[in-house]
XYZ file of C-alpha atoms in Angstrom:
604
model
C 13.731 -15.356 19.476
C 15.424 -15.905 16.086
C 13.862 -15.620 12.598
C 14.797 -16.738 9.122
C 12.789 -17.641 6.037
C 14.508 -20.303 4.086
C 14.774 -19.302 0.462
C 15.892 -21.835 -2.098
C 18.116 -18.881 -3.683
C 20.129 -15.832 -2.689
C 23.296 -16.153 -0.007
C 22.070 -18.228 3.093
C 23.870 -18.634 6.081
C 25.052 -22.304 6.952
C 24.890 -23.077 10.427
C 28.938 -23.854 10.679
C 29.240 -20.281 9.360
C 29.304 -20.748 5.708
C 27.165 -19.532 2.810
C 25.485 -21.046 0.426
C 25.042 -19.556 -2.414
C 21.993 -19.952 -5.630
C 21.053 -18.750 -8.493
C 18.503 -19.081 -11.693
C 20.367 -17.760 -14.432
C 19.150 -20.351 -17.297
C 20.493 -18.310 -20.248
C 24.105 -17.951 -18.521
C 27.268 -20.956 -19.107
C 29.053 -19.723 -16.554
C 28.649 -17.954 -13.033
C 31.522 -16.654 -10.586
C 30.963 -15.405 -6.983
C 33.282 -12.355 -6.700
C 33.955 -11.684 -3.202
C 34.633 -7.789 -3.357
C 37.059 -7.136 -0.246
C 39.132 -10.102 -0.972
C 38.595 -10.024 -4.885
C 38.260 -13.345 -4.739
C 36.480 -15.132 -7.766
C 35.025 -18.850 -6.902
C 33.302 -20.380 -10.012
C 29.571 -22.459 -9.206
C 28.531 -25.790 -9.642
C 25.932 -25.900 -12.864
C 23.231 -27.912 -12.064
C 19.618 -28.611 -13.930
C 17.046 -26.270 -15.540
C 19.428 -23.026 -15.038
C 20.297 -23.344 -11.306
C 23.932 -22.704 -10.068
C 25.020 -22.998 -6.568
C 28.298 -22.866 -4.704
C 28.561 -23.594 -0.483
C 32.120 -22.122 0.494
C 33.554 -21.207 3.203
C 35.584 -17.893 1.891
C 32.378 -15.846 2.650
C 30.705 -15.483 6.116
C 28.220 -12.631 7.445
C 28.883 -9.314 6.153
C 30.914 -10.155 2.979
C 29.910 -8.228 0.162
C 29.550 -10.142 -3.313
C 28.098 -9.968 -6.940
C 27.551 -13.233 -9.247
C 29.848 -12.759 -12.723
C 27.713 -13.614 -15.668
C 29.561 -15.457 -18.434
C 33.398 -13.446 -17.296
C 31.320 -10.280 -19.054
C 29.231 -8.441 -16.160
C 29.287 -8.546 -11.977
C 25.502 -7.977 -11.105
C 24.146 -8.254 -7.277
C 22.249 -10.866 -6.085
C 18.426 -10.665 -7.423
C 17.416 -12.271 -4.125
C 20.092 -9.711 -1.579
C 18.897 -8.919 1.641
C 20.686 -5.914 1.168
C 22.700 -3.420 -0.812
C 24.537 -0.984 0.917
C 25.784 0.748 -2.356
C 22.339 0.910 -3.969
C 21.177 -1.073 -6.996
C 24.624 -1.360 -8.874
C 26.328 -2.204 -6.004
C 27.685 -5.474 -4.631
C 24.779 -7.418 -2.004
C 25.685 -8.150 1.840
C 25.550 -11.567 2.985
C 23.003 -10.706 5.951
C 22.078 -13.428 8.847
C 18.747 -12.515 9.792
C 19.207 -15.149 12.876
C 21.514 -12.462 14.517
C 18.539 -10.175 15.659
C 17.053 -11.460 18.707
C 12.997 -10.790 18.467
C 11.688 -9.831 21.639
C 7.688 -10.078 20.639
C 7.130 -13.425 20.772
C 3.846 -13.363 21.525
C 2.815 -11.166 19.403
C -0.018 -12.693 17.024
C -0.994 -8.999 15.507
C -5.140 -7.929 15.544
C -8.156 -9.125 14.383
C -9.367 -7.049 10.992
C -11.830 -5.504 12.487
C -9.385 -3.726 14.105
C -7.939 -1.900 11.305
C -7.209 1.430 11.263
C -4.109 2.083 9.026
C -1.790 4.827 8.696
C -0.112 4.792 5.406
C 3.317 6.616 5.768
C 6.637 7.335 3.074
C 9.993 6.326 5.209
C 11.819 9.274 3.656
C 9.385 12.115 3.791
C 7.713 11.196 6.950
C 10.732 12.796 8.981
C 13.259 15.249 8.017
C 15.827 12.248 8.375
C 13.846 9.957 6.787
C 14.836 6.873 8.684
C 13.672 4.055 10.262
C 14.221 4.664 13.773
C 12.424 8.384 12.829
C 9.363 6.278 12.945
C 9.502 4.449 15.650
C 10.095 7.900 17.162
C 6.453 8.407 16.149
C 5.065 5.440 17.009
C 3.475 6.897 20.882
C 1.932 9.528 18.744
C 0.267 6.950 16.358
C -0.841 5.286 19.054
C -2.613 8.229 20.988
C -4.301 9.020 17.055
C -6.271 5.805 17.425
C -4.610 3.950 14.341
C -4.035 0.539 14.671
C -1.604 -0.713 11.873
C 0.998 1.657 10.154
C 1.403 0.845 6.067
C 5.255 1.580 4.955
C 5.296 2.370 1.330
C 7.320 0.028 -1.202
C 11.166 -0.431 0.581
C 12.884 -2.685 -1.863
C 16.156 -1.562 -3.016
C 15.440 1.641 -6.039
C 17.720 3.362 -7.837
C 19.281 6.349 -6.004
C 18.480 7.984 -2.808
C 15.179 8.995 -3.431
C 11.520 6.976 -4.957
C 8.519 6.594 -4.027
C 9.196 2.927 -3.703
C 7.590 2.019 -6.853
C 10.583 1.905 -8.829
C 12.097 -1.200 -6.781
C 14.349 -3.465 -8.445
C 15.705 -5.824 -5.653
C 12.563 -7.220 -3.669
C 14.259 -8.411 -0.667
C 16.222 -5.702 0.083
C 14.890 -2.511 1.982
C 16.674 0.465 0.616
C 19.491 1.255 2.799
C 18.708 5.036 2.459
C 16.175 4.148 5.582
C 18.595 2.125 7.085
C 20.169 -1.278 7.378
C 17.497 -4.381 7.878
C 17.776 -4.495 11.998
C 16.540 -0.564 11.665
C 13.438 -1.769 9.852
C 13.166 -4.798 12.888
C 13.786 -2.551 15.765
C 10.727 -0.578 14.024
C 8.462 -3.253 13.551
C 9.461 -4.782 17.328
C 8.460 -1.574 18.935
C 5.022 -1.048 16.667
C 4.159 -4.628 18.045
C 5.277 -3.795 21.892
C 2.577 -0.891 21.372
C -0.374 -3.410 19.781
C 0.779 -1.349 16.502
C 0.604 -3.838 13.153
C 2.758 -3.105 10.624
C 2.006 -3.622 6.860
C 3.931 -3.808 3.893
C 2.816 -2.080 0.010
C 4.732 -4.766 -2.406
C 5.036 -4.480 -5.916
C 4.724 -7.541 -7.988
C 3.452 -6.008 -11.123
C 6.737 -5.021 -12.538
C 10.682 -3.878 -11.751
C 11.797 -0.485 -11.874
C 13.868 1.217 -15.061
C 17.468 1.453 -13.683
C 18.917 -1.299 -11.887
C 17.439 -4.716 -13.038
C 19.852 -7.242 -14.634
C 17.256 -10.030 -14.685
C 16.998 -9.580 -18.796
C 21.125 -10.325 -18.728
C 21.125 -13.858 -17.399
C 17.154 -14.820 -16.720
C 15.015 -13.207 -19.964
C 12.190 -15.948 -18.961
C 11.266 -13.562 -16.054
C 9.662 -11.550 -19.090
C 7.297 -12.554 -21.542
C 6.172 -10.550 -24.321
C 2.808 -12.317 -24.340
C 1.635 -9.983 -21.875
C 1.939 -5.701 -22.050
C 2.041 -3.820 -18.743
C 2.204 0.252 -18.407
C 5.981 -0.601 -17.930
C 6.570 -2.912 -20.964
C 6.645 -6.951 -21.066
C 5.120 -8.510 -18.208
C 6.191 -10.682 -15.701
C 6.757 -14.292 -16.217
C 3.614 -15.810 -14.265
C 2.387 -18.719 -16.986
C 4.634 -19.187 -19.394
C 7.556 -21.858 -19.579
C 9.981 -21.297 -16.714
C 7.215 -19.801 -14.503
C 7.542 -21.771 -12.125
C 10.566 -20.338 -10.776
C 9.380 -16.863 -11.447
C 6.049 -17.250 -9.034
C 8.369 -19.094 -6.401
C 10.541 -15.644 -6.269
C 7.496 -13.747 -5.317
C 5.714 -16.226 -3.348
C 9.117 -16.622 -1.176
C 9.512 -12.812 -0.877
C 5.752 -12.294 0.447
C 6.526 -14.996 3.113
C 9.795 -13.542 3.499
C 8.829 -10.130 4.845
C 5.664 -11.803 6.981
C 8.266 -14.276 8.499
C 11.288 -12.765 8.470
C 10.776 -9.481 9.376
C 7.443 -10.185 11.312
C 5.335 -7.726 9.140
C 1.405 -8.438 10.021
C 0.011 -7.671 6.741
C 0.811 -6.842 2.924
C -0.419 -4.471 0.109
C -0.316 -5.561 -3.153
C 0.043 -2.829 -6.113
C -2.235 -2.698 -8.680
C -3.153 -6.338 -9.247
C -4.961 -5.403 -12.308
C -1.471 -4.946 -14.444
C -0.349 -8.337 -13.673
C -1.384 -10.719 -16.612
C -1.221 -14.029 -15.719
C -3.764 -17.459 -17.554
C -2.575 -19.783 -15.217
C -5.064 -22.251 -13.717
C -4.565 -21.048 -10.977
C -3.240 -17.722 -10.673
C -0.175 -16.251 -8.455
C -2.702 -13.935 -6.677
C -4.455 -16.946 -5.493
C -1.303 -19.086 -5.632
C 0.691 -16.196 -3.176
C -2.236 -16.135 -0.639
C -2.990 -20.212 -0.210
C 0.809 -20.446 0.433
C 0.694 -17.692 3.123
C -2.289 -19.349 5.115
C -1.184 -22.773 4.407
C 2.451 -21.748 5.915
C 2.335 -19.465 8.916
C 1.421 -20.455 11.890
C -2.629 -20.308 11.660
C -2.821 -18.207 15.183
C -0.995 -15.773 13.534
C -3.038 -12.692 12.282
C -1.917 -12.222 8.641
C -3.573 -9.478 6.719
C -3.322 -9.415 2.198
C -5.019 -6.575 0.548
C -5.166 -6.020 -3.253
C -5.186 -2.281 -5.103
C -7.112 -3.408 -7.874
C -8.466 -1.189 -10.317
C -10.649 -3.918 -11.919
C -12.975 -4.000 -9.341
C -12.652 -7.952 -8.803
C -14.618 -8.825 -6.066
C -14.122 -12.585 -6.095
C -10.734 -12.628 -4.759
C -12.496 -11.271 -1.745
C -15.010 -14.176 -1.803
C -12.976 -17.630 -2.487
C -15.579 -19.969 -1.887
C -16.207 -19.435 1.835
C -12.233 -19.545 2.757
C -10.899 -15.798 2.972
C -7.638 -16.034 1.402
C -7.895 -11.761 0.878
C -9.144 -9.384 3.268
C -9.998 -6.671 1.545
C -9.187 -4.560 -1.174
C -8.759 -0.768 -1.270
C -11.906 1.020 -2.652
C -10.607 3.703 -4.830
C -14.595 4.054 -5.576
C -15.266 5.659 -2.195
C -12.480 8.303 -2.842
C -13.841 9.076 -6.497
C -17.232 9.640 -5.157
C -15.918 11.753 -2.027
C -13.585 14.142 -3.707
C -15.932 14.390 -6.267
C -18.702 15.781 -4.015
C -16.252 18.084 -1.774
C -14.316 19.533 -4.584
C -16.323 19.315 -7.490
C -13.588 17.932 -9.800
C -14.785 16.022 -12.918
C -11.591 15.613 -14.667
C -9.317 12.430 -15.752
C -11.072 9.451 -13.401
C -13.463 11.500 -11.433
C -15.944 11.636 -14.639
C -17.116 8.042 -14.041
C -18.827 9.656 -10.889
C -19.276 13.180 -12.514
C -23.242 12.723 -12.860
C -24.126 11.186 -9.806
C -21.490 11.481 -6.924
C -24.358 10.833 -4.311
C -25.338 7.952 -5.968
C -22.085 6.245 -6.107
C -21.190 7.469 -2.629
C -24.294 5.390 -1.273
C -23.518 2.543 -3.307
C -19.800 2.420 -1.940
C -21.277 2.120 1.785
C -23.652 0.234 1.377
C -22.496 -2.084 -1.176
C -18.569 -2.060 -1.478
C -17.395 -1.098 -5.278
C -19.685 2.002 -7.088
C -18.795 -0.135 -10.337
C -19.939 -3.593 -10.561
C -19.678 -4.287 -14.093
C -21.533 -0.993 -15.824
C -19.741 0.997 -18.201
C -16.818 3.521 -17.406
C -16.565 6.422 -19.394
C -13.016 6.919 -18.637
C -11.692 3.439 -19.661
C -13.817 3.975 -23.006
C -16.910 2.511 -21.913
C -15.742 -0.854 -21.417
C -17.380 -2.879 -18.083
C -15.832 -2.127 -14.734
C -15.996 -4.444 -11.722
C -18.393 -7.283 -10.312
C -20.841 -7.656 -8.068
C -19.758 -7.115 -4.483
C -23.031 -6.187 -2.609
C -22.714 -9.576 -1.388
C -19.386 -8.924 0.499
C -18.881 -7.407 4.172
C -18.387 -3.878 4.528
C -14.711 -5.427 6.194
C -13.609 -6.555 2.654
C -13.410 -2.524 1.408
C -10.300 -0.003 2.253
C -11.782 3.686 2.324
C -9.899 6.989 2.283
C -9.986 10.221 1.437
C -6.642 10.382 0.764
C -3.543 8.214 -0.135
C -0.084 8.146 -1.941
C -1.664 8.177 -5.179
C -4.859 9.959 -4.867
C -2.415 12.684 -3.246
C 0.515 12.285 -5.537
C -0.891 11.791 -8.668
C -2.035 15.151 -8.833
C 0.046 17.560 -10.665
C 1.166 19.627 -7.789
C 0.442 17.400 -5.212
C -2.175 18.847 -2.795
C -4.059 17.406 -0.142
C -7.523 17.822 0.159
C -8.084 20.172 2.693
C -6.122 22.399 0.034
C -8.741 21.709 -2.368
C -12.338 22.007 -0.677
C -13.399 24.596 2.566
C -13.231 22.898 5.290
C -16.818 21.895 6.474
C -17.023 19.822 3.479
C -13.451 17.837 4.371
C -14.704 17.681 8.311
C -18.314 15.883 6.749
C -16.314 13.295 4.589
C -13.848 12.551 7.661
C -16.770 11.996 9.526
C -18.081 9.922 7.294
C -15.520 8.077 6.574
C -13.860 7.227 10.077
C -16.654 5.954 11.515
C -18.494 3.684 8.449
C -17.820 0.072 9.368
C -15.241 -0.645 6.412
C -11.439 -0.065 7.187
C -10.609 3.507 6.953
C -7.249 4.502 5.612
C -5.172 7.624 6.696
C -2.786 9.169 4.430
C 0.276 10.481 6.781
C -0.269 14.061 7.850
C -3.790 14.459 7.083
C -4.496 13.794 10.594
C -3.510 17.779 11.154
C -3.986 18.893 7.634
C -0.330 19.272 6.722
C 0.849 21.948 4.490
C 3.886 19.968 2.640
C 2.478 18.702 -0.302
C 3.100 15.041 -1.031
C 4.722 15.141 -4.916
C 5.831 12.676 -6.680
C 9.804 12.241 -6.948
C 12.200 10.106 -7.584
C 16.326 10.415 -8.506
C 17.281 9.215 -12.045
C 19.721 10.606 -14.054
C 20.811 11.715 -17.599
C 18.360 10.260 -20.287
C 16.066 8.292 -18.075
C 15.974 11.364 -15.600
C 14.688 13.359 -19.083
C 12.033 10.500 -19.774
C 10.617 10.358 -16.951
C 9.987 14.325 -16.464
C 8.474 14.407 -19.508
C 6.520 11.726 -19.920
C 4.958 12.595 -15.805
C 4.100 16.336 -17.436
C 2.822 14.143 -20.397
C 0.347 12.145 -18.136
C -1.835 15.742 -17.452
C -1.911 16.317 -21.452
C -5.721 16.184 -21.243
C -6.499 18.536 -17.858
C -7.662 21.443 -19.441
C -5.440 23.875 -16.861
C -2.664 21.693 -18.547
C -3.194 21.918 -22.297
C -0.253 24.215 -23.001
C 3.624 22.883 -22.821
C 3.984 25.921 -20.831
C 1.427 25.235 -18.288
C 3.240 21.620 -18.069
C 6.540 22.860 -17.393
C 5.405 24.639 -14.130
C 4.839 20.606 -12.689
C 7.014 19.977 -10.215
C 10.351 17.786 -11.928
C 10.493 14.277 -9.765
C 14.286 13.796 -10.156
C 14.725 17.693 -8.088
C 15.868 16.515 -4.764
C 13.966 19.809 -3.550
C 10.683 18.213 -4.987
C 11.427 15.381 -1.899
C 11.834 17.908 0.381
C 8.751 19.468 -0.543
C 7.347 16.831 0.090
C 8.370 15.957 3.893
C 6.137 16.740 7.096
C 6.636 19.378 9.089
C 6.004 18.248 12.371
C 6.203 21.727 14.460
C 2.220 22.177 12.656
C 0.740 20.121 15.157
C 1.265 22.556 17.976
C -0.346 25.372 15.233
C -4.101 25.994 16.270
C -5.490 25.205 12.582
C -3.622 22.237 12.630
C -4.201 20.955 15.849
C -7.885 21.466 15.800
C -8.144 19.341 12.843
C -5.513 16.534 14.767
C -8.430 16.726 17.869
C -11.000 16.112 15.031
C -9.519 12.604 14.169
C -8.609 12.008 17.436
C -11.785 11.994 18.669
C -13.444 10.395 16.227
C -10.946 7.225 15.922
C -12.032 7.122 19.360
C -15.557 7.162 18.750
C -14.900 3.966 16.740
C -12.461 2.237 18.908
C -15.382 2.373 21.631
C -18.703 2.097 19.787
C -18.085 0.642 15.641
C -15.349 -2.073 16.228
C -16.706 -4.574 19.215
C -20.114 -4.796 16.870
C -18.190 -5.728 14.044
C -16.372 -8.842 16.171
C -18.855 -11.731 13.902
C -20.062 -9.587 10.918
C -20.182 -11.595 7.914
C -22.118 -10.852 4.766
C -24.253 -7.414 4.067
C -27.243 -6.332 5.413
C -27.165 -2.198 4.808
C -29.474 0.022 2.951
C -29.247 3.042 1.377
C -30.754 6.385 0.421
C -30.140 9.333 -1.599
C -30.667 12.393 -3.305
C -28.376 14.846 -5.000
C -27.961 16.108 -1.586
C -28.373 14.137 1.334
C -27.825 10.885 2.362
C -28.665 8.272 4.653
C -27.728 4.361 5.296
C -28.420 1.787 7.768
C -25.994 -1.088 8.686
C -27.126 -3.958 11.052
C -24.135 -4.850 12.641
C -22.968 -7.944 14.377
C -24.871 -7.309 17.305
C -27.932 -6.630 15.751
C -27.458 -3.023 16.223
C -28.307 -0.738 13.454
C -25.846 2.306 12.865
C -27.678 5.166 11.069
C -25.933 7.608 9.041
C -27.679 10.815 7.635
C -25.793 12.866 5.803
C -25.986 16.415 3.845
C -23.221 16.763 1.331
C -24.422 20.102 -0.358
C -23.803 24.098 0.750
C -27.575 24.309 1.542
C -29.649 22.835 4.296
C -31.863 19.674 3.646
C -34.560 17.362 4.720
C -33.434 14.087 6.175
C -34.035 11.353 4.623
C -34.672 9.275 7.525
C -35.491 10.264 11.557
C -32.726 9.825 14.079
C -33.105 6.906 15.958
C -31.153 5.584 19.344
C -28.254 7.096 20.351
C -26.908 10.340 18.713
C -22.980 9.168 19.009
C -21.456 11.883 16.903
C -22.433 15.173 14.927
C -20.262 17.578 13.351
C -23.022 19.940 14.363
C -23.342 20.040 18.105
C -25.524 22.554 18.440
C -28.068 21.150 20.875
C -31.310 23.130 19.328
C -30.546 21.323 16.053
C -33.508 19.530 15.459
C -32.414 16.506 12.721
C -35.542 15.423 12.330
C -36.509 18.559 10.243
C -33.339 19.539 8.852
C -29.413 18.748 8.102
C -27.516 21.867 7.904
C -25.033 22.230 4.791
C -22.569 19.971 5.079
C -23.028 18.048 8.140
C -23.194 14.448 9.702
C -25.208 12.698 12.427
C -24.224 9.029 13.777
C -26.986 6.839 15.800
C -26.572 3.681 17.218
C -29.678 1.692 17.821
C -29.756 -1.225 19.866
């Protein structure tokens, strides 16, 4: 089976062999196609509003090119499907109708079904490679996840990012490999029921490699301010184009490459007044264009809390979005950290923590302290628990700390095992963070490879970001954080793989085993028809409980005690006792919780 998304710019592949090429460049006069092994120059056609295009037959699969701006500047192709010398290279003219799928029919899983794995191509391995993951994907499979998330691939600057830093959407960094690597991955995840996602940035393009300013400035506007600068061109004149790019490259990777599912970054920074928006814009395409038997998963990281993008009227055009509340509240309660975000749930972590399970966001429009007490979220109690992400840890909750550490490096270990427990078997998504399965030792740190002044800027100004940690008030404390552009700061940052055979480790990988198991067999058939919310809550500064009626009618209990001493329950067992991280069989729950524990029932 072939696949191809057909994008109205770029290098396509004719079907007698030649290649079309297209581009927007509205503020260039002239454009050139320089064909690099040849060095042949062909000049393009000018046509209306800022296109040119040129169909020749001097190029064919495999030639490497770069469009010549006005005779000044060779820049690659803003829409390559790859660049096999990086960002300031010249793009590849790529066929994608040369890789023969062999999962047909495939049609990916049902929500409900999610259980994701969120993973880093380069530091997952000690290669860092493509096919290194697919060497992984049997042991994914025997975890109980259902759905591996790659972090950001598009072409960045030098050999190392965290994928954030992208500059050339359509291209997956050839550091992993070339595009049939990333194909051959996602084939076998789907010949194992394994869906693959996709984290895409749409908010904004990295610092070192974009020429869009050169030749296209209206992909800016300076009527909007992001953390990176000018935003994105979403509603302004010459939008139009602009939303097309990243409406195209969404349905690019979900047809193209077969991905089941995409993550969009941090929603919140992109500022767009349109009518209709490109959030809601991106997503109508997507379910008005793929086949409709296809399961096709969108889920926002957005800060803002905005629950109706998760409630459009009755038609789902969002799954879910992750719930950065249900971390803040966790890590909160097992570490006792109140610094930088984790104020907002400083005074009542319990509180919040019920309020995430039972209701989705913890903020629904009250007043954050951290954002200067302006209102945070909106209502979401409405919503099913399916529409919320949880986690204990991810790439940012992880990286984003000075030194990187996971959490089992932060808080003893009864008090991780409690949250786990919580976590993997409440009926919302849960959300792995790659190695945390066997508590891994590497740290995960944030890293990247720029050079010279940028390399200088962006040290500094990541040691800046923990100016107002008290452990970091000195420069001197700040220059023990970890620099990104140190390639040993990567490899820092990698698995180690031999842990899992250490007893410490593998105790903690039999943990999640068993519990993804747990929910594979008793939480996901009752959540086949579950629509709305019907759970209640309970708390105190110490315990916990909450009640969901699933789809069946079934009621899942949780009680809970998140505290170092024992505590009164705050509701009796009931039905079956389906998992406990205290298995003594004299415990008598009725009476008492024991520090740190939790007790699952399912009653019919």
């Amino acid at each position: 089976m072939r696949r191809k998304h057909t994008m109205p710019f770029g290098a396509e592949v004719s079907d007698d062999d030649g290649v079309r090429f297209r581009l927007w460049a509205p503020k260039a006069r002239a454009i050139n196609i320089v064909l690099e092994d040849s060095k042949t120059m062909l000049p393009m056609a000018q046509l209306s509003e800022g296109w040119f295009e040129l169909h020749t037959d001097r190029a064919s699969v495999g030639s490497l090119y770069r469009f010549q701006i006005d005779g000044e500047i060779n820049v690659p192709d803003p829409a390559s499907r790859f660049q096999p010398r990086d960002v300031h290279g010249p793009s590849e003219v790529v066929d994608p109708r040369r890789f023969n799928w062999e999962d047909a029919t495939w049609r990916g899983r049902p929500w409900r079904e999610a259980i994701i794995y969120e993973l880093h191509v380069g530091a997952f391995s000690t290669e860092g490679m493509f096919a290194n993951v697919e060497e992984k994907l049997d042991y994914l499979v025997d975890l109980g996840v259902t759905a591996i998330e790659l972090m950001p691939l598009s072409d960045f600057y030098g050999g190392r990012n965290w994928g954030y830093d992208g500059v050339l959407p359509y291209a997956p960094d050839a550091s992993y490999g070339r595009p049939d690597d990333l194909k051959y991955l996602i084939q076998a995840a789907h010949s194992r029921r394994l869906m693959v996602f996709l984290d895409v940035v749409y908010n904004h393009f990295g610092p070192e490699g974009n020429y869009l300013r050169t030749y296209a400035p209206d992909f800016f506007t300076d009527r909007h301010r992001t953390p990176w600068g000018d935003g994105i061109n979403f509603d302004g004149p010459g939008s139009r184009t602009v939303r097309d790019y990243f409406i195209h490259n969404a349905l690019y990777w979900l047809e193209e490459y077969h991905f089941d599912g995409l993550r969009f970054d941090a929603v919140q920074t992109i500022a767009d007044d349109s009518h209709l928006d490109i959030l809601t814009e991106l997503a109508q395409r997507v379910r008005n264009e793929l086949p409709k038997d296809r399961h096709i998963h969108l889920v926002l990281e957005n800060d803002d809390n905005e629950a109706h993008y998760l409630d459009s009227g009755g038609r789902r055009l969002h799954d879910a979005q992750w719930n950065d509340d249900v971390h803040h509240a966790l890590h909160v309660l097992v570490t006792n950290e109140t610094a930088g975000y984790y104020v907002d749930y400083a005074d009542r972590p319990m509180r919040y923590l019920s309020r995430c399970l039972s209701e989705g966001f913890a903020y629904q429009g009250e007043h954050s302290q951290h954002r200067g007490g302006r209102l945070r979220g909106e209502q979401s109690r409405n919503l099913t628990p399916l529409s919320f992400v949880s986690f204990l840890q991810n790439h940012d909750q992880v990286g984003n700390r000075a030194f990187g550490e996971r959490i089992h490096q932060l808080a003893n270990c009864s008090a991780v095992r409690a949250a786990v427990a919580i976590l993997l078997l409440a009926p919302s998504p849960p959300l792995l963070f790659m190695g945390e399965e066997f508590a891994a030792g590497s740290q995960f740190l944030y890293f990247c490879d720029f050079h010279a002044d940028l390399a200088d800027a962006v040290r500094d100004g990541r040691r800046k970001e923990f100016v107002r940690f008290p452990e970091f008030s000195s420069s001197q404390s700040r220059a023990s954080i970890p620099d990104p552009n140190n390639a040993e700061t990567f490899e820092r940052s990698k698995l180690n793989w031999t842990e899992t055979q250490q007893p410490d480790h593998s105790a903690q990988l039999a943990l999640y085993r068993k519990l993804l198991a747990i929910r594979h067999s008793a939480i996901i058939p009752r959540l086949a028809t579950l629509e709305g919310n019907h759970a209640i809550a309970v708390w105190n500064d110490r315990s916990l409980h909450v009640d969901w009626e699933l789809a069946d009618k079934t009621t899942l209990r949780l009680l809970a005690n998140l505290s170092d001493c024992a505590a009164a329950p705050l509701a009796k067992p009931i039905g079956q006792l389906i998992y406990t991280t205290h298995d003594d069989k004299a415990l008598d729950f009725e009476r008492e919780l024991p520090a740190w524990s939790v007790a699952w029932f399912l009653h019919p």
